[in-house]
PDB file of C-alpha atoms and ligand atoms in Angstrom:
ATOM      1  CA  MET A   1      61.774  73.347  83.269  1.00 90.00           C
ATOM      2  CA  TYR A   2      63.206  69.936  83.243  1.00 95.00           C
ATOM      3  CA  LYS A   3      66.480  71.381  82.182  1.00 95.00           C
ATOM      4  CA  LYS A   4      66.564  73.593  84.829  1.00 95.00           C
ATOM      5  CA  LEU A   5      65.659  70.894  86.982  1.00 97.00           C
ATOM      6  CA  MET A   6      68.176  68.958  86.174  1.00 97.00           C
ATOM      7  CA  THR A   7      70.996  71.734  86.707  1.00 96.00           C
ATOM      8  CA  CYS A   8      69.718  72.565  90.038  1.00 97.00           C
ATOM      9  CA  LEU A   9      69.873  68.496  90.885  1.00 97.00           C
ATOM     10  CA  ALA A  10      73.700  69.002  89.327  1.00 96.00           C
ATOM     11  CA  SER A  11      74.538  71.817  91.422  1.00 96.00           C
ATOM     12  CA  VAL A  12      73.264  69.809  94.496  1.00 97.00           C
ATOM     13  CA  ARG A  13      74.987  66.679  93.482  1.00 97.00           C
ATOM     14  CA  GLU A  14      78.001  68.286  93.379  1.00 96.00           C
ATOM     15  CA  GLN A  15      77.854  69.361  96.974  1.00 96.00           C
ATOM     16  CA  THR A  16      76.332  66.145  98.255  1.00 97.00           C
ATOM     17  CA  SER A  17      75.508  62.476  97.367  1.00 96.00           C
ATOM     18  CA  PHE A  18      73.230  61.901 100.649  1.00 97.00           C
ATOM     19  CA  GLU A  19      70.011  60.178  99.497  1.00 97.00           C
ATOM     20  CA  PRO A  20      66.633  60.962 101.231  1.00 98.00           C
ATOM     21  CA  GLU A  21      63.905  58.760 101.925  1.00 98.00           C
ATOM     22  CA  ALA A  22      61.576  61.585 103.049  1.00 98.00           C
ATOM     23  CA  ALA A  23      61.150  65.228 102.391  1.00 98.00           C
ATOM     24  CA  LEU A  24      59.912  67.668 104.808  1.00 98.00           C
ATOM     25  CA  ILE A  25      58.793  71.251 104.214  1.00 97.00           C
ATOM     26  CA  LEU A  26      58.950  74.013 107.878  1.00 94.00           C
ATOM     27  CA  GLY A  27      56.327  76.531 107.680  1.00 91.00           C
ATOM     28  CA  SER A  28      56.082  79.190 110.147  1.00 81.00           C
ATOM     29  CA  GLY A  29      57.438  78.464 113.638  1.00 77.00           C
ATOM     30  CA  LEU A  30      58.906  75.622 112.761  1.00 88.00           C
ATOM     31  CA  GLY A  31      61.950  77.079 111.108  1.00 81.00           C
ATOM     32  CA  ASP A  32      64.472  76.173 113.750  1.00 89.00           C
ATOM     33  CA  TYR A  33      63.129  72.103 113.456  1.00 93.00           C
ATOM     34  CA  ALA A  34      65.670  71.330 111.117  1.00 93.00           C
ATOM     35  CA  ASP A  35      69.050  72.468 113.348  1.00 91.00           C
ATOM     36  CA  GLU A  36      67.691  69.971 116.012  1.00 92.00           C
ATOM     37  CA  ILE A  37      68.130  67.089 114.155  1.00 95.00           C
ATOM     38  CA  GLN A  38      71.165  64.779 113.731  1.00 96.00           C
ATOM     39  CA  ILE A  39      72.644  67.068 111.131  1.00 97.00           C
ATOM     40  CA  GLU A  40      74.979  65.432 107.721  1.00 97.00           C
ATOM     41  CA  GLN A  41      74.998  68.359 105.358  1.00 96.00           C
ATOM     42  CA  THR A  42      73.148  71.950 104.342  1.00 96.00           C
ATOM     43  CA  VAL A  43      73.346  73.348 101.123  1.00 96.00           C
ATOM     44  CA  ASP A  44      72.066  76.699 100.693  1.00 94.00           C
ATOM     45  CA  TYR A  45      69.321  77.907  98.129  1.00 93.00           C
ATOM     46  CA  THR A  46      72.109  80.599  97.031  1.00 90.00           C
ATOM     47  CA  SER A  47      74.268  77.673  96.065  1.00 92.00           C
ATOM     48  CA  ILE A  48      72.165  75.994  93.928  1.00 94.00           C
ATOM     49  CA  GLU A  49      72.369  77.344  90.345  1.00 90.00           C
ATOM     50  CA  GLY A  50      68.858  78.707  89.076  1.00 88.00           C
ATOM     51  CA  PHE A  51      67.042  78.033  92.412  1.00 90.00           C
ATOM     52  CA  PRO A  52      64.698  80.626  93.652  1.00 86.00           C
ATOM     53  CA  VAL A  53      65.513  82.048  97.040  1.00 76.00           C
ATOM     54  CA  SER A  54      63.197  83.361  99.130  1.00 64.00           C
ATOM     55  CA  THR A  55      62.513  87.165 100.047  1.00 61.00           C
ATOM     56  CA  VAL A  56      60.591  86.574 103.351  1.00 60.00           C
ATOM     57  CA  LYS A  57      62.758  88.106 106.311  1.00 61.00           C
ATOM     58  CA  GLY A  58      62.866  85.309 109.071  1.00 53.00           C
ATOM     59  CA  HIS A  59      62.477  82.784 106.366  1.00 57.00           C
ATOM     60  CA  LYS A  60      66.080  80.622 106.224  1.00 62.00           C
ATOM     61  CA  GLY A  61      66.870  79.325 102.782  1.00 88.00           C
ATOM     62  CA  ARG A  62      68.656  75.829 102.856  1.00 93.00           C
ATOM     63  CA  PHE A  63      68.211  72.473 102.293  1.00 96.00           C
ATOM     64  CA  VAL A  64      69.317  70.449 105.449  1.00 97.00           C
ATOM     65  CA  PHE A  65      70.135  66.693 105.336  1.00 98.00           C
ATOM     66  CA  GLY A  66      70.279  64.405 107.781  1.00 98.00           C
ATOM     67  CA  TYR A  67      68.425  61.720 110.062  1.00 98.00           C
ATOM     68  CA  VAL A  68      65.256  61.776 112.156  1.00 97.00           C
ATOM     69  CA  SER A  69      65.180  58.884 114.434  1.00 96.00           C
ATOM     70  CA  GLY A  70      67.620  57.164 111.667  1.00 96.00           C
ATOM     71  CA  LYS A  71      65.640  57.965 108.651  1.00 98.00           C
ATOM     72  CA  PRO A  72      67.618  59.865 106.200  1.00 98.00           C
ATOM     73  CA  VAL A  73      65.701  62.976 105.174  1.00 98.00           C
ATOM     74  CA  VAL A  74      65.595  66.296 103.570  1.00 98.00           C
ATOM     75  CA  ILE A  75      64.467  69.223 104.837  1.00 97.00           C
ATOM     76  CA  MET A  76      63.479  72.666 103.105  1.00 95.00           C
ATOM     77  CA  GLN A  77      64.212  75.510 105.656  1.00 92.00           C
ATOM     78  CA  GLY A  78      62.261  77.943 103.907  1.00 87.00           C
ATOM     79  CA  ARG A  79      60.318  77.512 101.350  1.00 89.00           C
ATOM     80  CA  VAL A  80      59.257  79.815  98.287  1.00 90.00           C
ATOM     81  CA  HIS A  81      55.775  81.163  98.223  1.00 93.00           C
ATOM     82  CA  TYR A  82      53.792  82.728  94.904  1.00 96.00           C
ATOM     83  CA  TYR A  83      53.118  85.930  96.738  1.00 94.00           C
ATOM     84  CA  GLU A  84      56.989  86.680  96.264  1.00 91.00           C
ATOM     85  CA  GLY A  85      56.548  87.316  92.606  1.00 92.00           C
ATOM     86  CA  TYR A  86      58.198  83.672  91.052  1.00 93.00           C
ATOM     87  CA  LYS A  87      56.151  81.757  88.739  1.00 94.00           C
ATOM     88  CA  MET A  88      54.229  78.591  90.061  1.00 96.00           C
ATOM     89  CA  SER A  89      56.338  76.349  88.526  1.00 95.00           C
ATOM     90  CA  ASP A  90      59.636  77.804  90.179  1.00 95.00           C
ATOM     91  CA  VAL A  91      57.534  78.147  93.629  1.00 96.00           C
ATOM     92  CA  VAL A  92      57.138  73.974  93.077  1.00 97.00           C
ATOM     93  CA  LEU A  93      60.931  73.615  91.922  1.00 97.00           C
ATOM     94  CA  PRO A  94      62.548  72.741  95.345  1.00 97.00           C
ATOM     95  CA  THR A  95      59.587  69.929  95.795  1.00 98.00           C
ATOM     96  CA  ARG A  96      60.606  68.207  92.544  1.00 98.00           C
ATOM     97  CA  LEU A  97      64.016  68.871  93.083  1.00 98.00           C
ATOM     98  CA  MET A  98      63.611  66.768  96.434  1.00 98.00           C
ATOM     99  CA  GLY A  99      61.764  64.207  95.092  1.00 98.00           C
ATOM    100  CA  MET A 100      64.495  64.023  92.205  1.00 98.00           C
ATOM    101  CA  MET A 101      66.929  63.963  95.201  1.00 98.00           C
ATOM    102  CA  GLY A 102      65.395  60.255  96.201  1.00 98.00           C
ATOM    103  CA  ALA A 103      62.373  61.267  98.600  1.00 98.00           C
ATOM    104  CA  ARG A 104      59.199  59.024  98.113  1.00 98.00           C
ATOM    105  CA  LYS A 105      57.321  60.418 100.929  1.00 98.00           C
ATOM    106  CA  ILE A 106      56.700  64.275 101.910  1.00 98.00           C
ATOM    107  CA  LEU A 107      55.533  66.134 104.974  1.00 98.00           C
ATOM    108  CA  LEU A 108      54.406  69.643 104.012  1.00 98.00           C
ATOM    109  CA  THR A 109      53.820  72.064 106.844  1.00 97.00           C
ATOM    110  CA  ASN A 110      52.206  75.735 107.620  1.00 97.00           C
ATOM    111  CA  ALA A 111      50.842  78.086 109.289  1.00 96.00           C
ATOM    112  CA  ALA A 112      46.692  78.731 108.418  1.00 97.00           C
ATOM    113  CA  GLY A 113      43.648  80.713 109.080  1.00 97.00           C
ATOM    114  CA  GLY A 114      41.039  78.803 110.499  1.00 98.00           C
ATOM    115  CA  ALA A 115      38.221  78.910 108.740  1.00 98.00           C
ATOM    116  CA  ASP A 116      36.342  76.463 110.700  1.00 98.00           C
ATOM    117  CA  PRO A 117      34.444  78.201 113.583  1.00 97.00           C
ATOM    118  CA  SER A 118      35.085  75.337 116.060  1.00 98.00           C
ATOM    119  CA  TYR A 119      38.978  75.551 115.749  1.00 98.00           C
ATOM    120  CA  LYS A 120      40.992  77.817 117.474  1.00 97.00           C
ATOM    121  CA  PRO A 121      44.521  79.195 117.282  1.00 96.00           C
ATOM    122  CA  GLY A 122      47.004  76.907 118.328  1.00 96.00           C
ATOM    123  CA  ASP A 123      45.254  73.925 116.792  1.00 97.00           C
ATOM    124  CA  PHE A 124      47.025  71.082 114.284  1.00 97.00           C
ATOM    125  CA  MET A 125      45.055  70.460 111.336  1.00 98.00           C
ATOM    126  CA  MET A 126      45.597  67.552 109.531  1.00 98.00           C
ATOM    127  CA  ILE A 127      44.909  68.268 105.694  1.00 98.00           C
ATOM    128  CA  THR A 128      42.489  65.972 104.282  1.00 98.00           C
ATOM    129  CA  ASP A 129      42.116  67.531 101.120  1.00 98.00           C
ATOM    130  CA  HIS A 130      42.491  71.025  99.563  1.00 98.00           C
ATOM    131  CA  ILE A 131      40.966  73.696  96.963  1.00 98.00           C
ATOM    132  CA  THR A 132      43.459  75.588  95.068  1.00 98.00           C
ATOM    133  CA  THR A 133      40.530  77.543  92.905  1.00 97.00           C
ATOM    134  CA  GLY A 134      42.665  80.628  94.200  1.00 95.00           C
ATOM    135  CA  ILE A 135      45.982  79.545  92.266  1.00 98.00           C
ATOM    136  CA  PRO A 136      47.122  78.698  88.993  1.00 98.00           C
ATOM    137  CA  SER A 137      48.098  75.257  88.709  1.00 98.00           C
ATOM    138  CA  PRO A 138      51.929  74.322  89.284  1.00 98.00           C
ATOM    139  CA  LEU A 139      51.463  72.084  86.525  1.00 98.00           C
ATOM    140  CA  ILE A 140      50.416  74.769  83.882  1.00 97.00           C
ATOM    141  CA  GLY A 141      53.131  74.527  81.225  1.00 96.00           C
ATOM    142  CA  PRO A 142      54.485  71.932  79.086  1.00 96.00           C
ATOM    143  CA  ASN A 143      54.169  68.797  80.831  1.00 98.00           C
ATOM    144  CA  ILE A 144      57.323  67.424  82.204  1.00 98.00           C
ATOM    145  CA  ASP A 145      56.633  63.736  81.281  1.00 97.00           C
ATOM    146  CA  GLU A 146      59.605  62.478  83.029  1.00 97.00           C
ATOM    147  CA  LEU A 147      57.984  63.313  86.672  1.00 98.00           C
ATOM    148  CA  GLY A 148      54.443  62.951  85.873  1.00 98.00           C
ATOM    149  CA  THR A 149      52.067  62.088  82.993  1.00 98.00           C
ATOM    150  CA  ARG A 150      49.896  65.450  81.759  1.00 98.00           C
ATOM    151  CA  PHE A 151      46.262  65.261  83.599  1.00 98.00           C
ATOM    152  CA  PRO A 152      47.089  63.329  87.051  1.00 98.00           C
ATOM    153  CA  ASP A 153      44.292  61.967  89.253  1.00 98.00           C
ATOM    154  CA  MET A 154      43.711  64.031  92.208  1.00 98.00           C
ATOM    155  CA  SER A 155      41.449  62.185  94.038  1.00 98.00           C
ATOM    156  CA  GLU A 156      44.086  61.262  97.073  1.00 98.00           C
ATOM    157  CA  VAL A 157      46.624  64.028  97.244  1.00 98.00           C
ATOM    158  CA  TYR A 158      47.020  63.237 100.930  1.00 98.00           C
ATOM    159  CA  SER A 159      47.814  59.626 101.389  1.00 98.00           C
ATOM    160  CA  ARG A 160      44.978  57.468 103.391  1.00 98.00           C
ATOM    161  CA  ARG A 161      47.865  55.334 104.829  1.00 98.00           C
ATOM    162  CA  LEU A 162      49.703  58.487 106.333  1.00 98.00           C
ATOM    163  CA  HIS A 163      46.615  59.924 107.583  1.00 98.00           C
ATOM    164  CA  ASP A 164      46.275  56.867 110.087  1.00 98.00           C
ATOM    165  CA  ILE A 165      49.534  56.758 111.193  1.00 98.00           C
ATOM    166  CA  ILE A 166      49.491  61.122 111.807  1.00 98.00           C
ATOM    167  CA  ARG A 167      46.344  60.345 113.712  1.00 98.00           C
ATOM    168  CA  LYS A 168      48.164  57.487 115.653  1.00 98.00           C
ATOM    169  CA  CYS A 169      51.049  60.084 116.295  1.00 98.00           C
ATOM    170  CA  ALA A 170      48.606  62.963 117.559  1.00 98.00           C
ATOM    171  CA  THR A 171      46.993  60.795 119.984  1.00 98.00           C
ATOM    172  CA  GLU A 172      50.638  59.520 121.452  1.00 97.00           C
ATOM    173  CA  CYS A 173      51.797  63.464 121.317  1.00 96.00           C
ATOM    174  CA  GLY A 174      48.292  64.265 123.800  1.00 97.00           C
ATOM    175  CA  ILE A 175      47.136  66.467 120.237  1.00 97.00           C
ATOM    176  CA  GLN A 176      43.941  66.606 119.901  1.00 97.00           C
ATOM    177  CA  LEU A 177      44.407  66.776 116.068  1.00 98.00           C
ATOM    178  CA  LYS A 178      42.034  68.464 113.722  1.00 98.00           C
ATOM    179  CA  GLU A 179      41.025  67.167 110.634  1.00 98.00           C
ATOM    180  CA  GLY A 180      40.048  69.632 107.499  1.00 98.00           C
ATOM    181  CA  VAL A 181      40.611  70.724 103.777  1.00 98.00           C
ATOM    182  CA  TYR A 182      43.051  73.416 102.922  1.00 98.00           C
ATOM    183  CA  VAL A 183      42.294  76.148 100.740  1.00 98.00           C
ATOM    184  CA  GLN A 184      45.051  77.919  98.942  1.00 98.00           C
ATOM    185  CA  PHE A 185      45.056  81.616  98.303  1.00 98.00           C
ATOM    186  CA  THR A 186      47.809  83.680  96.480  1.00 98.00           C
ATOM    187  CA  GLY A 187      48.371  86.194  99.500  1.00 96.00           C
ATOM    188  CA  PRO A 188      50.275  88.206 100.636  1.00 96.00           C
ATOM    189  CA  ASN A 189      47.219  89.938 102.249  1.00 97.00           C
ATOM    190  CA  TYR A 190      45.405  88.021 104.437  1.00 97.00           C
ATOM    191  CA  GLU A 191      41.563  86.861 102.662  1.00 97.00           C
ATOM    192  CA  THR A 192      38.764  89.574 103.301  1.00 97.00           C
ATOM    193  CA  PRO A 193      35.605  88.184 105.436  1.00 97.00           C
ATOM    194  CA  ALA A 194      33.853  87.421 102.544  1.00 98.00           C
ATOM    195  CA  GLU A 195      36.712  85.003 100.870  1.00 98.00           C
ATOM    196  CA  VAL A 196      36.847  83.726 103.931  1.00 98.00           C
ATOM    197  CA  ARG A 197      32.640  82.761 103.846  1.00 98.00           C
ATOM    198  CA  LEU A 198      33.929  81.848 100.330  1.00 98.00           C
ATOM    199  CA  ALA A 199      36.168  79.409 101.341  1.00 98.00           C
ATOM    200  CA  GLN A 200      33.935  77.803 104.072  1.00 98.00           C
ATOM    201  CA  ALA A 201      31.064  77.495 101.555  1.00 98.00           C
ATOM    202  CA  TRP A 202      33.687  75.324  99.177  1.00 98.00           C
ATOM    203  CA  GLY A 203      33.908  73.240 102.031  1.00 98.00           C
ATOM    204  CA  GLY A 204      37.264  74.727 103.342  1.00 98.00           C
ATOM    205  CA  ASN A 205      38.589  74.628 106.923  1.00 98.00           C
ATOM    206  CA  ALA A 206      41.876  76.590 106.916  1.00 98.00           C
ATOM    207  CA  VAL A 207      43.570  79.396 104.370  1.00 98.00           C
ATOM    208  CA  GLY A 208      47.033  79.813 103.797  1.00 98.00           C
ATOM    209  CA  MET A 209      49.137  81.194 100.858  1.00 97.00           C
ATOM    210  CA  SER A 210      51.409  77.781 100.661  1.00 97.00           C
ATOM    211  CA  THR A 211      51.529  74.128 100.778  1.00 98.00           C
ATOM    212  CA  ALA A 212      48.659  72.915  98.094  1.00 98.00           C
ATOM    213  CA  CYS A 213      50.788  73.560  95.058  1.00 98.00           C
ATOM    214  CA  GLU A 214      53.612  71.853  96.536  1.00 98.00           C
ATOM    215  CA  ALA A 215      51.072  68.617  97.115  1.00 98.00           C
ATOM    216  CA  MET A 216      50.056  69.015  93.888  1.00 98.00           C
ATOM    217  CA  ALA A 217      53.547  69.004  92.260  1.00 98.00           C
ATOM    218  CA  ALA A 218      54.350  66.329  94.732  1.00 98.00           C
ATOM    219  CA  ARG A 219      51.449  64.101  93.702  1.00 98.00           C
ATOM    220  CA  HIS A 220      51.834  64.266  90.162  1.00 98.00           C
ATOM    221  CA  MET A 221      55.409  62.930  90.271  1.00 98.00           C
ATOM    222  CA  GLY A 222      54.087  60.124  92.616  1.00 98.00           C
ATOM    223  CA  LEU A 223      54.954  60.879  95.846  1.00 98.00           C
ATOM    224  CA  GLU A 224      53.060  60.240  98.966  1.00 98.00           C
ATOM    225  CA  VAL A 225      52.372  62.976 100.323  1.00 98.00           C
ATOM    226  CA  CYS A 226      50.665  64.284 103.790  1.00 98.00           C
ATOM    227  CA  GLY A 227      50.502  67.794 105.638  1.00 98.00           C
ATOM    228  CA  ILE A 228      49.505  69.416 108.587  1.00 98.00           C
ATOM    229  CA  SER A 229      48.245  73.327 109.293  1.00 97.00           C
ATOM    230  CA  CYS A 230      49.278  75.200 112.489  1.00 97.00           C
ATOM    231  CA  ILE A 231      46.163  77.235 113.054  1.00 97.00           C
ATOM    232  CA  THR A 232      47.416  80.544 114.121  1.00 96.00           C
ATOM    233  CA  ASN A 233      44.950  82.608 113.650  1.00 96.00           C
ATOM    234  CA  MET A 234      40.926  82.834 113.080  1.00 97.00           C
ATOM    235  CA  ALA A 235      40.604  83.668 109.471  1.00 97.00           C
ATOM    236  CA  ALA A 236      39.263  87.316 108.723  1.00 97.00           C
ATOM    237  CA  GLY A 237      35.874  88.094 109.622  1.00 96.00           C
ATOM    238  CA  ILE A 238      35.514  84.874 112.204  1.00 95.00           C
ATOM    239  CA  SER A 239      36.914  87.223 115.098  1.00 88.00           C
ATOM    240  CA  LYS A 240      36.857  90.418 115.889  1.00 86.00           C
ATOM    241  CA  VAL A 241      40.603  90.850 115.708  1.00 87.00           C
ATOM    242  CA  LYS A 242      42.470  92.372 112.721  1.00 90.00           C
ATOM    243  CA  LEU A 243      44.784  89.770 111.510  1.00 93.00           C
ATOM    244  CA  ASP A 244      48.173  90.643 112.155  1.00 90.00           C
ATOM    245  CA  HIS A 245      51.679  88.758 110.850  1.00 91.00           C
ATOM    246  CA  LYS A 246      52.480  89.209 114.714  1.00 91.00           C
ATOM    247  CA  GLU A 247      49.720  87.096 115.982  1.00 90.00           C
ATOM    248  CA  VAL A 248      50.452  84.552 113.383  1.00 91.00           C
ATOM    249  CA  GLN A 249      54.364  84.201 114.560  1.00 92.00           C
ATOM    250  CA  GLU A 250      53.340  84.403 118.110  1.00 93.00           C
ATOM    251  CA  THR A 251      51.217  81.276 117.989  1.00 92.00           C
ATOM    252  CA  ALA A 252      53.534  79.669 115.864  1.00 92.00           C
ATOM    253  CA  ASP A 253      56.046  79.823 118.323  1.00 92.00           C
ATOM    254  CA  ARG A 254      53.879  79.269 121.408  1.00 93.00           C
ATOM    255  CA  VAL A 255      53.081  75.725 119.915  1.00 94.00           C
ATOM    256  CA  ALA A 256      56.197  74.769 118.438  1.00 93.00           C
ATOM    257  CA  LYS A 257      57.542  72.370 120.766  1.00 94.00           C
ATOM    258  CA  SER A 258      54.506  70.002 120.487  1.00 94.00           C
ATOM    259  CA  PHE A 259      54.262  70.722 116.308  1.00 95.00           C
ATOM    260  CA  LYS A 260      58.434  69.514 116.658  1.00 95.00           C
ATOM    261  CA  GLU A 261      56.974  66.720 118.733  1.00 96.00           C
ATOM    262  CA  LEU A 262      54.211  65.470 116.201  1.00 97.00           C
ATOM    263  CA  VAL A 263      56.798  66.134 113.277  1.00 97.00           C
ATOM    264  CA  THR A 264      59.568  63.782 114.825  1.00 97.00           C
ATOM    265  CA  LYS A 265      56.761  61.186 115.529  1.00 97.00           C
ATOM    266  CA  ILE A 266      55.243  61.406 111.947  1.00 98.00           C
ATOM    267  CA  VAL A 267      58.363  61.461 110.040  1.00 97.00           C
ATOM    268  CA  THR A 268      59.857  58.534 112.218  1.00 97.00           C
ATOM    269  CA  ASN A 269      56.860  56.427 111.282  1.00 97.00           C
ATOM    270  CA  MET A 270      55.709  57.755 107.632  1.00 96.00           C
TER     271      MET A 270
HETATM  272  N1  HPA B 301      45.696  83.824 105.739  1.00 81.33           N
HETATM  273  C1  HPA B 301      46.018  83.206 104.941  1.00 81.33           C
HETATM  274  N2  HPA B 301      47.303  82.793 105.422  1.00 81.33           N
HETATM  275  C2  HPA B 301      47.629  82.654 106.479  1.00 81.33           C
HETATM  276  C3  HPA B 301      46.832  83.142 107.740  1.00 81.33           C
HETATM  277  C4  HPA B 301      45.509  83.473 107.192  1.00 81.33           C
HETATM  278  O1  HPA B 301      44.532  83.884 108.171  1.00 81.33           O
HETATM  279  N3  HPA B 301      47.125  82.806 108.949  1.00 81.33           N
HETATM  280  C5  HPA B 301      48.366  82.214 108.903  1.00 81.33           C
HETATM  281  N4  HPA B 301      48.450  82.114 107.085  1.00 81.33           N
END
C-alpha cells in the first residue's frame, strides 16, 4: 500500500509541485465549490497511476490545487466511496495522498441523514466524534509505519481546537450549528428504521456513507481533522417520507450557498 501511495504521489508530483497546507473533501452539493476558488492547477484522478476513480454520476474526479483567502489548499472534487466496491484501503488512499502532499489539516464534508429528531433537513452538524462499527477499519492490513503507528489513539479524532474555530465561523455566518456524532454505514442502501434506532442508541446524531473512514486514516497519519455534515434528510423511520437521492440532492443544493460560505470561513481560519 505504501508503494502504491508513493507511485500515486510521484504521478501527482510529475504534474504539480504545489504544497497544500490544508486539505478539503467535498460532499454532495458542494462539488462546484472547488470551481470558485483561486485555482492554480487541477489533476484528474484518471491521470494518477493506481488511483481509485469514482463511478458515481455527478461526482467529478479531480484534485484542485489553489488558494482560499491566500491559504494553499488541495481539494478533492469527488470522493471515493466504499459502496463502489473498493477496498477500504483504496477508499482512504486519496486522503493519505493529500497528507503526503503536505497538508497538515483536513476538513471533511458530507451529506448525511439526521438521526436526531431535533434536526431538520438543511441543518449543518459539526462532527464531534464518529462511530465506525458498521464498516471495516481502513487501517486493517499491514500497518504503514511510514504514516503512523499500529494502534493509533482515536480519543480526539476531530480536533477540539478546530471545534472552537468552527463554532465562531458558524456564528459569523449566522448559522445555528448542530454538533453531533456521525455514524458511518457502508451504503449504498439507506439504513432501515431499526438501523437508525441502533445508531441513536449508540449515541449517533447523523448517519452517512463516508467521512469517518477518511477521518480515521487522516488521524492515523497525524493530521488535524474536522468535519461538517449537511443534514439533507431525516434518517429512515424518523419522518414518514421515503428516502430518495433526489431529496438529498435538492436539500444539498438549497443550502449550498451558506455551506460554501461556512467552508470558506473555516478553511481561512483553520
Ligand atoms: N443515510 C445515509 N447516507 C446519507 C443519508 C442517509 O439518510 N442522507 C444522505 N446521505
